[in-house]
Tab-separated table of C-alpha atoms in Angstrom:
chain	number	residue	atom	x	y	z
J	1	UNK	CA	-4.020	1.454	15.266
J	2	UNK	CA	-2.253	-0.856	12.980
J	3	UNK	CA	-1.091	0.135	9.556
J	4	UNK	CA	-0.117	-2.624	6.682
J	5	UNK	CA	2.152	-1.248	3.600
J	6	UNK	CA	1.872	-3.359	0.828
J	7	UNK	CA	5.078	-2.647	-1.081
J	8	UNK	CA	5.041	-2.219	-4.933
J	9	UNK	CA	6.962	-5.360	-7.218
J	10	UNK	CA	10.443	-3.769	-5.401
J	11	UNK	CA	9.480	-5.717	-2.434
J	12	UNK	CA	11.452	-4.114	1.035
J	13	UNK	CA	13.500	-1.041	0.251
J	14	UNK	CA	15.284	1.668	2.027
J	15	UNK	CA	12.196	3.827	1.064
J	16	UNK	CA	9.430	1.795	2.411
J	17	UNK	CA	12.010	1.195	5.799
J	18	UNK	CA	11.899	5.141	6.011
J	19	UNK	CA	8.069	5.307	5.599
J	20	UNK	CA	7.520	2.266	8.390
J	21	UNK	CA	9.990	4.030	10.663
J	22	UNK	CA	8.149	7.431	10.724
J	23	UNK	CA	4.657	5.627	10.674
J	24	UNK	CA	5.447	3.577	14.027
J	25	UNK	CA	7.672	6.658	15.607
J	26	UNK	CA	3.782	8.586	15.282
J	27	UNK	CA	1.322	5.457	15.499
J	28	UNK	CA	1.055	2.360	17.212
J	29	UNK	CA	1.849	-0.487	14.853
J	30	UNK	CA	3.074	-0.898	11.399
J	31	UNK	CA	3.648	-4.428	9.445
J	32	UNK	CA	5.426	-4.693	6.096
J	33	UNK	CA	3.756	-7.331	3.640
J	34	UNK	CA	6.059	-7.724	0.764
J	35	UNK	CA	6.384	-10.231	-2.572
J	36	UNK	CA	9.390	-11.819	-1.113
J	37	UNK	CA	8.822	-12.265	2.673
J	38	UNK	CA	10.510	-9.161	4.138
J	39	UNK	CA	14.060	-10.724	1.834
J	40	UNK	CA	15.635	-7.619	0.182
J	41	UNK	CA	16.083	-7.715	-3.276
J	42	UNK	CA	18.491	-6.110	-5.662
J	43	UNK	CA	16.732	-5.657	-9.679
J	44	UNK	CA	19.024	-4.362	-12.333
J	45	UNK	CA	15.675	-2.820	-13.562
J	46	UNK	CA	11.743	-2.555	-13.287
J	47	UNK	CA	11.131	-5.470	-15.890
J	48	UNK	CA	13.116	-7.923	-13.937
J	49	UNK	CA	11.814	-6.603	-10.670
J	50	UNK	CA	8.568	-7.393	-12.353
J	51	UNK	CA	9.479	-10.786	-13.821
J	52	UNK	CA	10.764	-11.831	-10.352
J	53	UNK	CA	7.465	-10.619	-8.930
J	54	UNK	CA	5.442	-12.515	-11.243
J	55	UNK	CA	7.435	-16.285	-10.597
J	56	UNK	CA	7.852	-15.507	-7.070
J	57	UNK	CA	4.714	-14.536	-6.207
J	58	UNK	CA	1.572	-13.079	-8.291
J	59	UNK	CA	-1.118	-11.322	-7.835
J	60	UNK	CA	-3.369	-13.709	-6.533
J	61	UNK	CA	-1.065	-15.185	-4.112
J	62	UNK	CA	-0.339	-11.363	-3.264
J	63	UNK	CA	-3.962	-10.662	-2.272
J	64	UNK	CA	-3.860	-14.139	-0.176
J	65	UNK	CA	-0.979	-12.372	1.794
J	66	UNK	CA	-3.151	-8.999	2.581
J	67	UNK	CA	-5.982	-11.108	3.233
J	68	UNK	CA	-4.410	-13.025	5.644
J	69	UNK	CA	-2.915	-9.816	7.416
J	70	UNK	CA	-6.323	-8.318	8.059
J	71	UNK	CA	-7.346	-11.618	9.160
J	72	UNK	CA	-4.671	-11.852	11.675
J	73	UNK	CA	-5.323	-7.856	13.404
J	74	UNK	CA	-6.282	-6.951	16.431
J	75	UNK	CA	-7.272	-2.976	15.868
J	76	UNK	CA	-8.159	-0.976	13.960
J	77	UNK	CA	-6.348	-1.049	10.484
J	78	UNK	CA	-5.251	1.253	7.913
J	79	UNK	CA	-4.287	-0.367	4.421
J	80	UNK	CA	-1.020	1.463	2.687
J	81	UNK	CA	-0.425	0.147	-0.756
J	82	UNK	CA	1.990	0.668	-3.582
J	83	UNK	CA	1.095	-0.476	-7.325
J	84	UNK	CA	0.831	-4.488	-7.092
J	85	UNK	CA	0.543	-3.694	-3.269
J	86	UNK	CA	-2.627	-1.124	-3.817
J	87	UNK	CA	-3.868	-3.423	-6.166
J	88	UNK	CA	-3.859	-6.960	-3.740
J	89	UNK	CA	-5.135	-3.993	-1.391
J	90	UNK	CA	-8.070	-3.241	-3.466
J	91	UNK	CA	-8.829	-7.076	-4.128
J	92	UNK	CA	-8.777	-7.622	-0.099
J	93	UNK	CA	-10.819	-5.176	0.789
J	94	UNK	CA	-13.841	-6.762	-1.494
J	95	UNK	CA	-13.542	-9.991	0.035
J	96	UNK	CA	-13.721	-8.548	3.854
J	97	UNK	CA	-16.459	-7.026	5.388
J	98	UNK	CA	-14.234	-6.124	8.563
J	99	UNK	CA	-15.328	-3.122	10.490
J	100	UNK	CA	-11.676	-2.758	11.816
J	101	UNK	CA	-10.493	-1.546	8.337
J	102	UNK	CA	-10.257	2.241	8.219
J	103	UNK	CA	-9.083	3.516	5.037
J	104	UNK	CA	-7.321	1.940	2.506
J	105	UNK	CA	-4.997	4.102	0.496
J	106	UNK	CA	-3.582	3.115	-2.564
J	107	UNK	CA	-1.089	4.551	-5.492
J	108	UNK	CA	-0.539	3.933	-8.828
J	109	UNK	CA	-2.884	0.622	-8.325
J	110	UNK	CA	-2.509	-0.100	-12.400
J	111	UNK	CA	-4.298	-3.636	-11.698
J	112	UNK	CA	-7.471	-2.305	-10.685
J	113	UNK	CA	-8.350	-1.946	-14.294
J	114	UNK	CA	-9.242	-5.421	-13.986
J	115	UNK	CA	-11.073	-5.597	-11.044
J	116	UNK	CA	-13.768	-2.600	-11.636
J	117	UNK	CA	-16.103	-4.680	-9.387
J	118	UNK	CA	-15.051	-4.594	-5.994
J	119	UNK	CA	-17.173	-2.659	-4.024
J	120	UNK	CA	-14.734	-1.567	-0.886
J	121	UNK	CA	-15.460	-2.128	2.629
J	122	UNK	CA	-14.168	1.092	3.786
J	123	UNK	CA	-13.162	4.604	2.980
J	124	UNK	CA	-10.261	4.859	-0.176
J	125	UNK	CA	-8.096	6.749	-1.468
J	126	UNK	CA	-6.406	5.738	-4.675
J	127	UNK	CA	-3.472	8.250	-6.286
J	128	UNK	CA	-3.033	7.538	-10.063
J	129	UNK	CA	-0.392	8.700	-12.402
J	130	UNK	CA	-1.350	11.263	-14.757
J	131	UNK	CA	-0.916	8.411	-17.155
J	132	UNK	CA	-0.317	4.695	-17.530
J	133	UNK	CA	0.982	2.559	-20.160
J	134	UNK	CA	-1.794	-0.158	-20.276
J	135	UNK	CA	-4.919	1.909	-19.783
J	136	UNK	CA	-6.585	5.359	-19.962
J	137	UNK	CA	-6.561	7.057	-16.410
J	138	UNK	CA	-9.319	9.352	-17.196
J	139	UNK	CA	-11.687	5.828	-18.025
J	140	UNK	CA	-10.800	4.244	-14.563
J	141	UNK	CA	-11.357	7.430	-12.932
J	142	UNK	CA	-14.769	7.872	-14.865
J	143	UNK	CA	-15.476	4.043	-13.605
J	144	UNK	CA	-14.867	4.384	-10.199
J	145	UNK	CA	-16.030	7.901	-9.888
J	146	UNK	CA	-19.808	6.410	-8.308
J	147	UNK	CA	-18.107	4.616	-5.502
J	148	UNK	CA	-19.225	6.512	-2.478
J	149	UNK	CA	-16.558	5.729	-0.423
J	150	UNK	CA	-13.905	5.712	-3.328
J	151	UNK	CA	-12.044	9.231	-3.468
J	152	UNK	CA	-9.407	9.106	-6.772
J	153	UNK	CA	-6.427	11.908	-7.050
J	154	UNK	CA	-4.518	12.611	-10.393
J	155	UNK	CA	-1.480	13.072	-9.748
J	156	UNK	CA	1.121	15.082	-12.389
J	157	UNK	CA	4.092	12.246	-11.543
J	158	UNK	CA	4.401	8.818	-13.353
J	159	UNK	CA	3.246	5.619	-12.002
J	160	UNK	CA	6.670	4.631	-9.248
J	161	UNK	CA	6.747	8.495	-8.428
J	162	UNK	CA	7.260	7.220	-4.471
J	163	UNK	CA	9.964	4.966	-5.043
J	164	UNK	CA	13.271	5.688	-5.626
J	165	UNK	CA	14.114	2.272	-7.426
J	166	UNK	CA	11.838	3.464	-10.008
J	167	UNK	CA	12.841	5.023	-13.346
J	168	UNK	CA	9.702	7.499	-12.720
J	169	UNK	CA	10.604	8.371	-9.042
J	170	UNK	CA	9.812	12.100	-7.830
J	171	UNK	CA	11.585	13.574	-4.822
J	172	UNK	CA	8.699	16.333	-4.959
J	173	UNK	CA	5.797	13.931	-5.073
J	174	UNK	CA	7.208	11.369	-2.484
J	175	UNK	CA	7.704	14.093	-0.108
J	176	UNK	CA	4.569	15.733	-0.886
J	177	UNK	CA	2.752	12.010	-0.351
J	178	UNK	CA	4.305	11.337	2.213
J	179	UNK	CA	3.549	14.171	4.497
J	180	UNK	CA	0.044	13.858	3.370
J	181	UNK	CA	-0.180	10.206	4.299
J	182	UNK	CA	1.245	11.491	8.202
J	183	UNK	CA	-1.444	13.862	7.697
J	184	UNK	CA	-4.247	11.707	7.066
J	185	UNK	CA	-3.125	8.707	8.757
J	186	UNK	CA	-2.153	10.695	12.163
């Protein structure tokens, strides 16, 4: 099995090097797709990590890069993705029909407010926030509640809760979230 994190607007931390490391110690194959091409960068904060994300790379061009990992595996896949990361994640997974593609989990995937259309290609998991600056969680939740194959968890932590970079990081919900992904990935 191969599993593809999508990192969050952070691009390659010491956190997502952690997760990778303990993934591919207990599964076969894991590939990192980042905003920055797998470059490390340092942010003095989450708005410039953000504006760096936005000239550097985009959305659009993000979901390109996820696309173009599914295209290129050889197994089966499992998608991992972390805000802009769930959200390209989400986007990809409309456009494929790919019966390699397992599950596709997803947190704090804040753009998926605008793409309420996709209808997934496989099993998903998203994890929201318990709330979110630009939107009502409660109204996605409502809007993606009769996807089928779309299974949505409220969370009590703040959109960033898994990474450490983040003003809203959680030690409690990244280790809770991260034995559960072991659990369900494993």
């Amino acid at each position: 099995m191969q599993i593809i994190i999508i990192t969050d607007i952070f691009g390659l931390t010491t956190d997502i090097e952690l997760l990778a490391a303990s993934l591919s110690i207990e599964l076969a194959s894991v590939t990192v797709i980042d905003p920055y091409e797998g470059y490390k960068q340092t942010f003095i904060n989450e708005q410039a990590a953000y504006d760096t994300f936005m000239t550097q790379c985009g959305h659009e061009r993000y979901i390109t890069a996820v696309s173009s990992a599914i295209e290129l595996s050889e197994g089966e896949v499992v998608l991992l993705g972390f805000s802009a990361g769930a959200s390209a994640a989400w986007k990809a997974i409309d456009r494929h029909s790919n019966p390699l593609i397992k599950h596709c989990i997803g947190f704090y995937p804040s753009q998926i407010r605008n793409h309420l259309d996709v209808i997934p290609c496989c099993p998903v998991t998203l994890v929201f926030p318990c709330e979110e600056k630009h939107f009502e969680v409660d109204n996605i939740l409502s809007a993606l509640a009769p996807l089928k194959q779309v299974h949505c968890i409220k969370t009590n932590f703040y959109h960033g809760f898994m990474n450490s970079l983040s003003e809203n990081y959680s030690l409690s919900g990244a280790t809770f979230f991260n034995d559960k992904i072991r659990n369900e990935i494993g």
